Coordinates of C-alpha atoms in Angstrom, one line a residue:
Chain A
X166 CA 8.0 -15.6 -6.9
X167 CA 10.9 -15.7 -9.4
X168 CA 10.5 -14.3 -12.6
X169 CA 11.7 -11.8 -16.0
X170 CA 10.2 -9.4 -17.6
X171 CA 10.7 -8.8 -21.2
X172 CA 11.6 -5.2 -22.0
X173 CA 12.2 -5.9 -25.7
X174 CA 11.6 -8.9 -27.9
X175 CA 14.0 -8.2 -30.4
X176 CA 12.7 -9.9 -34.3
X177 CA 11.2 -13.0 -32.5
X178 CA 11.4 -14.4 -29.4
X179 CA 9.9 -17.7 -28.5
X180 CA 10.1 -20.0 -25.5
X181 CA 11.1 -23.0 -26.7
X182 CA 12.5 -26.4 -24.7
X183 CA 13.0 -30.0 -26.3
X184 CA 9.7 -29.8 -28.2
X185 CA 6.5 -32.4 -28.1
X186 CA 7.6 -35.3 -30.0
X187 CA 4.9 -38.6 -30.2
X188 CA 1.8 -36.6 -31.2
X189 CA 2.4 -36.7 -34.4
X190 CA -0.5 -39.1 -35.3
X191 CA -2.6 -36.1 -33.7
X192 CA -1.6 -33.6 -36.2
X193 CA 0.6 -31.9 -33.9
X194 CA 4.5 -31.4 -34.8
X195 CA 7.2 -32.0 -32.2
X196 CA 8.3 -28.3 -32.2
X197 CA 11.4 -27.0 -30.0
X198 CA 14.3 -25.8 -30.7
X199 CA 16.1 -25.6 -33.7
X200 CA 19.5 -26.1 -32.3
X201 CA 19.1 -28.4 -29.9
X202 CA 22.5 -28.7 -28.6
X203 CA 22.8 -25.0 -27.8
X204 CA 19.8 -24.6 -26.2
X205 CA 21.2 -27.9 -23.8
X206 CA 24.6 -26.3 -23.3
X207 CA 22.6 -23.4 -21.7
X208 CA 21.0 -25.0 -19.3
X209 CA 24.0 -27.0 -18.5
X210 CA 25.8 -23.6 -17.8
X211 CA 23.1 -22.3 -15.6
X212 CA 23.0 -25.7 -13.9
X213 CA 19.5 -26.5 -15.2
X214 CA 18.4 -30.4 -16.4
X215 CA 19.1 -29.9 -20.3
X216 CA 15.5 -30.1 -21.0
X217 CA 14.2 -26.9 -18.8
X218 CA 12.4 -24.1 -21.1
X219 CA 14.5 -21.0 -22.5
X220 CA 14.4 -18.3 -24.8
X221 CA 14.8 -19.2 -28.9
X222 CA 15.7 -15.3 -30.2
X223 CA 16.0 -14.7 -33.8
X224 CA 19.0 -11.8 -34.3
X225 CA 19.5 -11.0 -30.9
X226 CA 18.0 -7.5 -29.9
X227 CA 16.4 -9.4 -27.0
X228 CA 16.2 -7.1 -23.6
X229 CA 15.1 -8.4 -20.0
X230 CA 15.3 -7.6 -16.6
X231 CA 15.8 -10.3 -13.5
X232 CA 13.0 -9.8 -11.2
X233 CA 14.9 -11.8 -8.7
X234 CA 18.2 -13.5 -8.6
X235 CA 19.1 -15.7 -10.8
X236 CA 22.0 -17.2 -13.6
X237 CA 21.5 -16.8 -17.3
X238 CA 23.7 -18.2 -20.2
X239 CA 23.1 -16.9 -23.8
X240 CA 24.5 -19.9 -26.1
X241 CA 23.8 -20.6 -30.3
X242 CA 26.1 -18.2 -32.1
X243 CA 29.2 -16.1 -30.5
X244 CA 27.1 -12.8 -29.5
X245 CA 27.3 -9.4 -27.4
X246 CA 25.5 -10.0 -24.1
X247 CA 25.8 -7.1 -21.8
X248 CA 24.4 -7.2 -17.5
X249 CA 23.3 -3.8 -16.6
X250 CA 26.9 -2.1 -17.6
X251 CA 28.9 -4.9 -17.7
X252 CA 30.3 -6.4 -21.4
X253 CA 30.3 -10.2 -20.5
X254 CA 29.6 -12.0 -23.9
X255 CA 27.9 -14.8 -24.7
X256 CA 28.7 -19.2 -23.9
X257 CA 29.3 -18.4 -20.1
X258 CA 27.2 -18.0 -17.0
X259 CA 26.1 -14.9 -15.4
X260 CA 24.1 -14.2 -12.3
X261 CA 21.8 -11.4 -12.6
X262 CA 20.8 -9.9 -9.2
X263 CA 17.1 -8.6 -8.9
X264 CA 16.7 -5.5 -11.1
X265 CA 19.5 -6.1 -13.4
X266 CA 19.0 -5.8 -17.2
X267 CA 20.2 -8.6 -19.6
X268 CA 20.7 -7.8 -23.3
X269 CA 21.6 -9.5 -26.2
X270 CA 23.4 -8.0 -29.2
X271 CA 22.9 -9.2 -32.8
X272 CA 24.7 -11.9 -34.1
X273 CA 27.8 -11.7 -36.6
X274 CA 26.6 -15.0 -37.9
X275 CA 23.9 -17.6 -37.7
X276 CA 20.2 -16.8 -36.7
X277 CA 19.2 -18.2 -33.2
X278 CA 20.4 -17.4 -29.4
X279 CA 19.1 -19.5 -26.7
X280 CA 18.9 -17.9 -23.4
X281 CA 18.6 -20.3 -20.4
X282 CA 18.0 -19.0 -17.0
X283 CA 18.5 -20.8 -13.5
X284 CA 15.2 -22.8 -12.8
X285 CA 13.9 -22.8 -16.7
X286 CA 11.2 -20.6 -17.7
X287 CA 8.0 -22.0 -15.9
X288 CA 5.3 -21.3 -18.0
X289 CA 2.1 -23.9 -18.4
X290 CA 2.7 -26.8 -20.4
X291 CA 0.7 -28.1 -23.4
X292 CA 1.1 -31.9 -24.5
X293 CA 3.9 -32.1 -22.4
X294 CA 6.2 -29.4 -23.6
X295 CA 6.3 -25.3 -23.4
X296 CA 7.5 -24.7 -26.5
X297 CA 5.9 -22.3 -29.3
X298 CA 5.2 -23.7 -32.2
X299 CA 4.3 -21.3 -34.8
X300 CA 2.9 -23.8 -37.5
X301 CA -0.3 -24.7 -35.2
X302 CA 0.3 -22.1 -32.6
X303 CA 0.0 -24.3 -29.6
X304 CA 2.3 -23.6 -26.8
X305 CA 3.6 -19.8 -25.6
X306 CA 2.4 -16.9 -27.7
X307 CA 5.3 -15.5 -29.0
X308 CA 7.2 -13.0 -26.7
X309 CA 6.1 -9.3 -26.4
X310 CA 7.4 -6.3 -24.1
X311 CA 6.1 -6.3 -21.1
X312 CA 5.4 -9.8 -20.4
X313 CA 6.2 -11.3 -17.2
X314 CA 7.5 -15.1 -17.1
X315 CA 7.4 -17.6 -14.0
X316 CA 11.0 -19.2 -13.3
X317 CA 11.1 -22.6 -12.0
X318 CA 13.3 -23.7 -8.8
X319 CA 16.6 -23.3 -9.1
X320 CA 18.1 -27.3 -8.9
X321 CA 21.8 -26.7 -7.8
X322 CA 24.5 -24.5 -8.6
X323 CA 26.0 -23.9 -12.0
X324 CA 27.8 -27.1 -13.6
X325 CA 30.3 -27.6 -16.0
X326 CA 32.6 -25.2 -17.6
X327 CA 32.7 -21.6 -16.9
X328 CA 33.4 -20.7 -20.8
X329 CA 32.5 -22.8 -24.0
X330 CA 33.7 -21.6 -27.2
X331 CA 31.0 -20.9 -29.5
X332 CA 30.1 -23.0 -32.6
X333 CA 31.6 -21.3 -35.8
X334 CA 28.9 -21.5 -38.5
X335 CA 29.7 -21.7 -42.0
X336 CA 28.1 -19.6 -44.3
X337 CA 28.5 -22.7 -46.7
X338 CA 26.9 -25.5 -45.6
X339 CA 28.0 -29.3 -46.5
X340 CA 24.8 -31.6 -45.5
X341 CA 24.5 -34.7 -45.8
X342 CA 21.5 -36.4 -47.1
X343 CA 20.1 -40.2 -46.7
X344 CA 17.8 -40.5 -50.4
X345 CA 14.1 -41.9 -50.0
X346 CA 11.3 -42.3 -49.1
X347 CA 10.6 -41.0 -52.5
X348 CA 14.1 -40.5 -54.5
X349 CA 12.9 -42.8 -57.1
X350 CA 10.2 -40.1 -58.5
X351 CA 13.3 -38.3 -59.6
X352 CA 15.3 -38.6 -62.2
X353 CA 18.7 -38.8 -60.7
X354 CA 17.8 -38.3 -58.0
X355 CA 21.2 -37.7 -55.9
X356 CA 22.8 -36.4 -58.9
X357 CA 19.9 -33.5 -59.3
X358 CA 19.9 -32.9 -55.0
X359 CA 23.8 -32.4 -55.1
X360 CA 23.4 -29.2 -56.8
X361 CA 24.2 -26.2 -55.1
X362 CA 21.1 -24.4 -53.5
X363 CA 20.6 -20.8 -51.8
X364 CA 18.7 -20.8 -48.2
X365 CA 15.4 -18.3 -49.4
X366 CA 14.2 -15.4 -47.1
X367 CA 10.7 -17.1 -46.6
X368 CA 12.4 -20.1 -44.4
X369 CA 11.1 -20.5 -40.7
X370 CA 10.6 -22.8 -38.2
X371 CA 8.2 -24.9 -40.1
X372 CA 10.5 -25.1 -42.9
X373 CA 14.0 -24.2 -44.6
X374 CA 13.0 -23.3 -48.3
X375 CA 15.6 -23.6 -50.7
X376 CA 16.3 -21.9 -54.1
X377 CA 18.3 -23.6 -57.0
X378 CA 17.5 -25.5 -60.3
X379 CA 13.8 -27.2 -60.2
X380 CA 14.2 -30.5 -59.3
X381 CA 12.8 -32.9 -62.2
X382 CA 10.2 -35.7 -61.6
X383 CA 10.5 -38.3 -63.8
X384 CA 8.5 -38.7 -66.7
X385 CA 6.2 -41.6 -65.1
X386 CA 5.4 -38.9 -61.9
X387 CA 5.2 -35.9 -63.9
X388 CA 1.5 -35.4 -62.9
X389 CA 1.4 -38.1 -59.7
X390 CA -0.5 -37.3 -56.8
X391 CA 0.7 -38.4 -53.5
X392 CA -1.7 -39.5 -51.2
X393 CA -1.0 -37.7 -47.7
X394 CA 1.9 -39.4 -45.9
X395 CA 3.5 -38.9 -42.8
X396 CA 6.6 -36.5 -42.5
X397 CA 9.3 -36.3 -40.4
X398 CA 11.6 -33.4 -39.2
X399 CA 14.5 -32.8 -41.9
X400 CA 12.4 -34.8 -44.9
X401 CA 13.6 -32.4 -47.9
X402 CA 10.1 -32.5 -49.5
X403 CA 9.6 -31.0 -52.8
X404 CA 6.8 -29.5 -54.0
X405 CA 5.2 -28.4 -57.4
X406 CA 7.2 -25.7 -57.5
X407 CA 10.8 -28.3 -57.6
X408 CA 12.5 -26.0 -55.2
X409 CA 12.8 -28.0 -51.9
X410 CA 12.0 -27.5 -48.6
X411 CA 14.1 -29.1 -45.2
X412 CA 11.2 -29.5 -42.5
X413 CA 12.1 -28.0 -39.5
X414 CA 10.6 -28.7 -35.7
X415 CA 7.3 -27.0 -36.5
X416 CA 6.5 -28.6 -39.9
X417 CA 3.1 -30.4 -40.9
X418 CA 2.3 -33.7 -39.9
X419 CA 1.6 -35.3 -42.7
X420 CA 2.4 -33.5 -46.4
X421 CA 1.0 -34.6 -50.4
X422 CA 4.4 -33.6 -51.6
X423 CA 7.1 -36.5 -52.9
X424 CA 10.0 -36.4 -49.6
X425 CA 13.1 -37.4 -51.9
X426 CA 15.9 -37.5 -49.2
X427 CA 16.0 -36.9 -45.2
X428 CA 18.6 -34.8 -43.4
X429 CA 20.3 -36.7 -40.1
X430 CA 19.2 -35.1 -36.9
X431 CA 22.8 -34.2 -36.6
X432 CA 22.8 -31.8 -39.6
X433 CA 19.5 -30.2 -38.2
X434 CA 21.0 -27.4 -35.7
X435 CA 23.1 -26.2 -38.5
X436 CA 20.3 -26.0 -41.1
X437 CA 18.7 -24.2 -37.9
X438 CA 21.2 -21.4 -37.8
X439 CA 21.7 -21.1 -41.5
X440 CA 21.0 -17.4 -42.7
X441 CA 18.7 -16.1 -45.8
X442 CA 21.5 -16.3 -48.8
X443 CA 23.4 -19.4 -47.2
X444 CA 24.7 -21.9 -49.6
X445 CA 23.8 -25.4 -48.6
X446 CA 25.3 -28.7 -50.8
X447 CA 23.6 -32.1 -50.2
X448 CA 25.6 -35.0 -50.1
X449 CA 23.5 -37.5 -51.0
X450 CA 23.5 -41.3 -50.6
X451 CA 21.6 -44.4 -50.0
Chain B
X289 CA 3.5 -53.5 -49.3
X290 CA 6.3 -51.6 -49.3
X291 CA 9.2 -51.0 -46.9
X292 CA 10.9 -47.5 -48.3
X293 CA 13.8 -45.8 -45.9
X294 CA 12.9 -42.8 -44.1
X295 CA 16.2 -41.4 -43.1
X296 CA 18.6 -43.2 -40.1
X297 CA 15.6 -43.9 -37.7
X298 CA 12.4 -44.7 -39.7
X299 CA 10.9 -46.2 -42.1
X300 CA 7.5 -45.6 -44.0
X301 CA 5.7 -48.6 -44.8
X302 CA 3.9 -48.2 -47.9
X303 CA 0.2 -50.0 -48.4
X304 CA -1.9 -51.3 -51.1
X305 CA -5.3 -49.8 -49.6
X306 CA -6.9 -47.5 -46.8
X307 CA -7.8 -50.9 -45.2
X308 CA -4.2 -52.4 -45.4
X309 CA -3.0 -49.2 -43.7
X310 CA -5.5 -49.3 -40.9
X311 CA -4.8 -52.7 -40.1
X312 CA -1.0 -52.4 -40.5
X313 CA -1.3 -48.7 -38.2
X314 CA -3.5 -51.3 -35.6
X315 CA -1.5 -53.8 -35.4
X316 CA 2.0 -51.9 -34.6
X317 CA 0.0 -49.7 -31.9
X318 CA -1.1 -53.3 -30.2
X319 CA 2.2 -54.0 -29.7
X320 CA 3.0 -50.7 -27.3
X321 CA 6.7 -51.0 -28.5
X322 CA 8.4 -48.5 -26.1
X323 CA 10.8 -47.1 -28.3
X324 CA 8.2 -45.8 -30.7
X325 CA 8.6 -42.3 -31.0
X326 CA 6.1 -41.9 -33.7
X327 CA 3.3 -43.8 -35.7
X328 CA 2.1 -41.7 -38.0
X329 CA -0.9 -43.0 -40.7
X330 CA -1.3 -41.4 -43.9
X331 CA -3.4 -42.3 -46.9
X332 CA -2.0 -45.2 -48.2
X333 CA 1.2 -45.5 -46.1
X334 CA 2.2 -45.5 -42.3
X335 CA 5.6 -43.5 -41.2
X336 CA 7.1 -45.1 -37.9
X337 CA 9.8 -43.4 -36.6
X338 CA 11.9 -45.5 -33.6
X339 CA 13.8 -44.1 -31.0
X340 CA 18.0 -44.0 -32.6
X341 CA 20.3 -47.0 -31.7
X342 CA 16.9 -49.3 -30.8
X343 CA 15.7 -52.3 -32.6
X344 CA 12.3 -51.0 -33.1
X345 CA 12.0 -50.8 -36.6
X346 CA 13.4 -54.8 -36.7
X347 CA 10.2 -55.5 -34.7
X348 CA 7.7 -53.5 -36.4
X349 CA 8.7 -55.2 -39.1
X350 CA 8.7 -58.7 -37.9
X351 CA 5.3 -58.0 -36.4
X352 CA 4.1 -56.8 -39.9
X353 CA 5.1 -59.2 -41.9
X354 CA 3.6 -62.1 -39.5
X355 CA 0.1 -60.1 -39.1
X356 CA -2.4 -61.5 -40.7
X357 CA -4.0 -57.5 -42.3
X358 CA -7.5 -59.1 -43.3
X359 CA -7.7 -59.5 -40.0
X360 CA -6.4 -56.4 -38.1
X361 CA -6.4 -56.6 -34.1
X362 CA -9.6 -56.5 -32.2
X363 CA -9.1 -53.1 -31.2
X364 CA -12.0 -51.6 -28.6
X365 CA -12.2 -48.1 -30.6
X366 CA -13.5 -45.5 -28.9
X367 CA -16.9 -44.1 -30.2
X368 CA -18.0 -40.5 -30.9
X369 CA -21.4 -39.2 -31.7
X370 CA -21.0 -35.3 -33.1
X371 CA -23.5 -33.4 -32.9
X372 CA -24.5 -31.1 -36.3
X373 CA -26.4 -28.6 -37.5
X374 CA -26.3 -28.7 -41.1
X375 CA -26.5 -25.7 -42.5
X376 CA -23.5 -25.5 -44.2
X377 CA -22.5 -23.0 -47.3
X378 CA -22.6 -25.6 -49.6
X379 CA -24.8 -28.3 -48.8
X380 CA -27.2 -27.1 -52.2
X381 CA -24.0 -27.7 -54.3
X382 CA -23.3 -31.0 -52.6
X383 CA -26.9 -31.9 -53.1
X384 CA -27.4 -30.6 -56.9
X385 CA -23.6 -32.2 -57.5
X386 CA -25.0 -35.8 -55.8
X387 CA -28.0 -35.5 -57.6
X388 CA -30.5 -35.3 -54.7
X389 CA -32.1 -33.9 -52.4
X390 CA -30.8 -31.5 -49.8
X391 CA -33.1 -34.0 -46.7
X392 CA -31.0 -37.3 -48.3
X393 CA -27.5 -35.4 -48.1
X394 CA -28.1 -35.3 -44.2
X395 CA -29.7 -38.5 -44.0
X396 CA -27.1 -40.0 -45.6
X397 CA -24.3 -38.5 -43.8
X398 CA -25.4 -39.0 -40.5
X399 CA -26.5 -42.8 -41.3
X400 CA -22.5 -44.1 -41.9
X401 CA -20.2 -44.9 -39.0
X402 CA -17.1 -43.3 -40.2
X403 CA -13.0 -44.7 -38.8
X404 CA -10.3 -42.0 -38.1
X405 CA -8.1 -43.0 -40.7
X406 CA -5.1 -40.4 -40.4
X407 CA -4.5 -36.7 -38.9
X408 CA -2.8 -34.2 -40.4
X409 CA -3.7 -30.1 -41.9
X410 CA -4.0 -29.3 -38.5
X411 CA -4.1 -30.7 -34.9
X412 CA -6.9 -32.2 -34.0
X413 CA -7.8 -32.7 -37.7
X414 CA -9.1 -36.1 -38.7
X415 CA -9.5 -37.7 -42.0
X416 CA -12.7 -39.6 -41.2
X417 CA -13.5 -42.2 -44.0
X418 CA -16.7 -44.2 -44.7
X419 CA -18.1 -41.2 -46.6
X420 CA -21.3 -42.8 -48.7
X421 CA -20.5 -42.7 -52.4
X422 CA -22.9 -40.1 -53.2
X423 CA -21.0 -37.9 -51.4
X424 CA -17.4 -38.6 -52.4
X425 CA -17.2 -35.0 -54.1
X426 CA -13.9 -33.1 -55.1
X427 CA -12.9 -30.5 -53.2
X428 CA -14.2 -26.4 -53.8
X429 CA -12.2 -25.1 -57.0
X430 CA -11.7 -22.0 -55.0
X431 CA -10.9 -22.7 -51.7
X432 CA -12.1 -20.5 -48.9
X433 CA -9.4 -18.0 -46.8
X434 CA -11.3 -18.4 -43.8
X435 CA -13.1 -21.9 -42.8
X436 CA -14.9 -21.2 -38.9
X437 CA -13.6 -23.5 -36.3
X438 CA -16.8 -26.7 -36.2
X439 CA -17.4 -26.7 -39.7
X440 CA -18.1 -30.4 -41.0
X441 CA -16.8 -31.0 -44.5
X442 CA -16.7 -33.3 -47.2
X443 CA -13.3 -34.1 -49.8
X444 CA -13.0 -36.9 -52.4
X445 CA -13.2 -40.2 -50.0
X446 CA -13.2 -38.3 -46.5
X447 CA -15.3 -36.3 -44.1
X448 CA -13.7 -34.4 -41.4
X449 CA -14.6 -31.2 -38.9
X450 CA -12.1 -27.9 -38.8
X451 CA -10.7 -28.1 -35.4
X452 CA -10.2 -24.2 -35.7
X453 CA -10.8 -21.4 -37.9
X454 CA -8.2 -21.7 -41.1
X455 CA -8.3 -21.7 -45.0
X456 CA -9.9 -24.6 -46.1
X457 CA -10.8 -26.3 -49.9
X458 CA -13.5 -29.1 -48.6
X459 CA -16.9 -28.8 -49.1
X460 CA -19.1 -27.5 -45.9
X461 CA -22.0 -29.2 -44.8
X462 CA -22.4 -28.2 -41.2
X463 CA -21.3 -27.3 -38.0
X464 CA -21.0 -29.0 -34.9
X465 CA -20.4 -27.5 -31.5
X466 CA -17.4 -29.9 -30.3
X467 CA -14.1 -28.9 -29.5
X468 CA -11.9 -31.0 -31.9
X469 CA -8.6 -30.0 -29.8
X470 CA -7.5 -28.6 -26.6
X471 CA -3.8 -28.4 -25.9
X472 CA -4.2 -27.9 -22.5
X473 CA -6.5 -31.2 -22.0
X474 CA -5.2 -34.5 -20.7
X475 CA -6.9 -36.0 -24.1
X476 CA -5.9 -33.1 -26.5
X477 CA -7.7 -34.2 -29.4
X478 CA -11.4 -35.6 -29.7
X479 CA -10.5 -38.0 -32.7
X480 CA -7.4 -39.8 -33.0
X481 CA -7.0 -42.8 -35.6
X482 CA -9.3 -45.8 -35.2
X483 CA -12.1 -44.1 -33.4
X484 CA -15.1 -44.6 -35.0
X485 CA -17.5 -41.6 -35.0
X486 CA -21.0 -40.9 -35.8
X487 CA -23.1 -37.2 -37.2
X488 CA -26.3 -36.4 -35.4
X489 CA -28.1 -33.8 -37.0
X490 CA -29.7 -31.2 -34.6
X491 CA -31.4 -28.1 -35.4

């Protein structure tokens, strides 16, 4: 049988694939991972199907050893990857013969590797998907030394390029913004979400919390309750508090909080990467 | 009603009533559009998001705005009979706050047929209405930090069962012994919106 074995997790390592979406009228996000395009260039590189499961690890410090041959890629930010003795770095594709250790450095910037291997990590699925979602804790528990995870068959040979420059992430972010469902419980609503706003320490997959000027109801919703309402990934909802928080994969299904703009899928692996003390600018608009 | 923009792919359709939003929620789902990706009910509103470059949101809305909501699609809802022993932390206060008797609390909450209206909290986690007006009562003041998985609870309009052990603010009757949700099971959760469900009390 094919498989890893995690020697050390690093902050946080959880498997994570394209996520669960369409159960959302269950309660159950759509999960995955936060940059989706990374974690789809490393499958590409190790010549999975873009969707196979992989390894979503916060800061690098990630260890592993091949219990059997097989091709890795480490994608997301540029990062130190090291094979047994050998420096290889990160965006390409290495095979790993059995008994050799992988290990993943810490990032210079941004927040999340993705680590594919040849075959996609094999675990059981639940509702269709393998990823961990930490806001209802369905899928994977989160990765410890020590465990040992099942690889799936290997479907051809490595495609594509052989090297991929990394993404350079900004530690300034310009994201744009479409107002509603609830702008109009704002005053100004664009004008007040165009400020400039700091990513907070407590963000996570569930969601990116921001800090920056409150953000002003108007006078008519001061004390408004919103009856429960659906939300979607990258809804900016604001609570009580004014300060807003961009819903990631794992958010809640359904929130009491006014959602005053939505952030274009595109916009979401950035917001994924973004670091504790990042500056983010919405550019709103209708 | 009320179209409002959700972002590029969705929209969130905003409703007069619980009623309105049930029939409007049954009456997309009849249609099976394939590029659905999600249908979500809420309260008073219903988010449908479509898959990005489709025309599904064009046809939920045509199929909307031609429905007749009075009369929502004759849907064959699935029915649930939970089984409850109510012995729950606060069924005095729910009593003393209805002004009855502790007997007429169960009787009356395992009389009404109650309708999935809407998920959300957690997975698995129904907002039930059809709550008897006696026992529409506002949530705890202090919610608890730990609610045990099966507890059946009551919150301003709704009833509904903790799929799993969490913090929790509504008012506990009972338990029941049903698994709510099960990831790993081909039908993951035991109430999804539209079932109807009954309480049987057992001891």
């Amino acid at each position: 049988m094919r498989e890893i074995e995690i020697l050390e997790p690093g902050a946080s390592a959880l498997i994570q694939d394209l996520g669960r979406p369409g159960h959302a009228h269950l309660g159950v996000p759509p999960s995955g991972a936060l940059d989706v395009p990374a974690l789809r260039l490393a499958n590409r590189l190790v010549g999975n199907p873009e969707d196979r499961a992989g390894i979503e690890s916060v800061l690098g410090g990630l260890a592993l050893r091949a219990r059997a041959s097989c091709t890795v890629a480490v994608t997301g930010p540029a990062v130190r990857v090291r094979a047994g003795d050998r420096e290889i770095g990160s965006h390409v594709p290495v095979h790993l013969a059995a008994g050799q250790v992988l290990r993943i450095g810490g990032p210079d910037t941004g927040l999340r590797c993705y680590l594919a291997v040849s075959g996609g990590i094999d675990v059981p699925p639940e509702l269709g998907s393998r990823s961990r979602d930490v806001l209802s804790e369905i899928g994977p528990p989160p990765l410890r030394a020590g465990d040992v995870l099942p690889l799936g068959t290997p479907h051809g040979v490595p495609a594509g390029a052989d090297t991929v420059a990394p993404p350079k992430l900004a530690d300034r972010l310009e994201v744009p913004a479409l107002l509603g469902p609830r702008d109009d419980w704002f005053d100004h609503a664009a004008e007040q979400l165009a400020a400039e706003w700091t990513v907070a320490a407590e963000s996570n997959r569930v969601g990116l919390r921001l800090e920056g000027p409150a953000l002003r109801r108007t006078e008519r919703r001061r004390d408004t309750e919103l009856p429960s309402e659906g939300v979607l990934t990258g809804a900016i909802q604001v609570p009580p508090s004014g300060r807003p928080v961009v819903f990631l994969a794992d958010h809640p299904t359904t929130g009491g909080y006014p959602v005053i703009g939505v952030v274009p899928e595109r916009s979401l692996p950035a917001l994924g990467q973004a670091r504790p003390g990042t500056r983010v600018r919405f550019h709103p608009s209708m | 009603m009320r179209w409002r923009r959700y972002g590029t792919d969705a929209v969130l359709l905003e409703c007069e009533s619980l009623e309105q939003m049930a029939a409007a929620r049954a009456t997309i789902a009849s249609a099976s559009l394939p590029d659905l990706v999600e249908l979500v009910p809420g309260a008073r509103s219903v988010l449908i998001a479509a898959r990005p470059g489709s025309k599904a949101l064009d046809e939920v809305r045509a199929l909307v705005e031609a429905a007749d909501l009075s009369r929502p699609p004759a849907a064959d809802p699935r029915e649930i009979t939970l089984d409850v022993r109510y012995d729950g932390d606060d069924l005095d206060e729910i009593a003393r706050t209805a002004g009855i008797g502790v007997d007429e609390v169960v009787e009356l909450h395992t009389g009404a047929e109650y309708t999935v209206a809407f998920t959300g909290f957690a997975p698995g986690f129904g907002y039930l209405t059809g709550l008897p007006e006696p026992l529409r009562q506002p949530r705890l003041e202090n919610p608890r930090t730990r609610v045990p998985a099966g507890s059946v609870g009551i919150a301003g309009e709704f009833t509904g069962v903790y799929p799993r052990s969490s913090p929790g603010g509504w008012r506990l009757l009972g338990r029941t012994g049903a698994v709510l949700f099960d990831p790993r099971d081909d039908r993951p959760a035991l109430l999804a919106p539209g079932d109807r469900v009954r309480f049987r009390s057992v001891s």
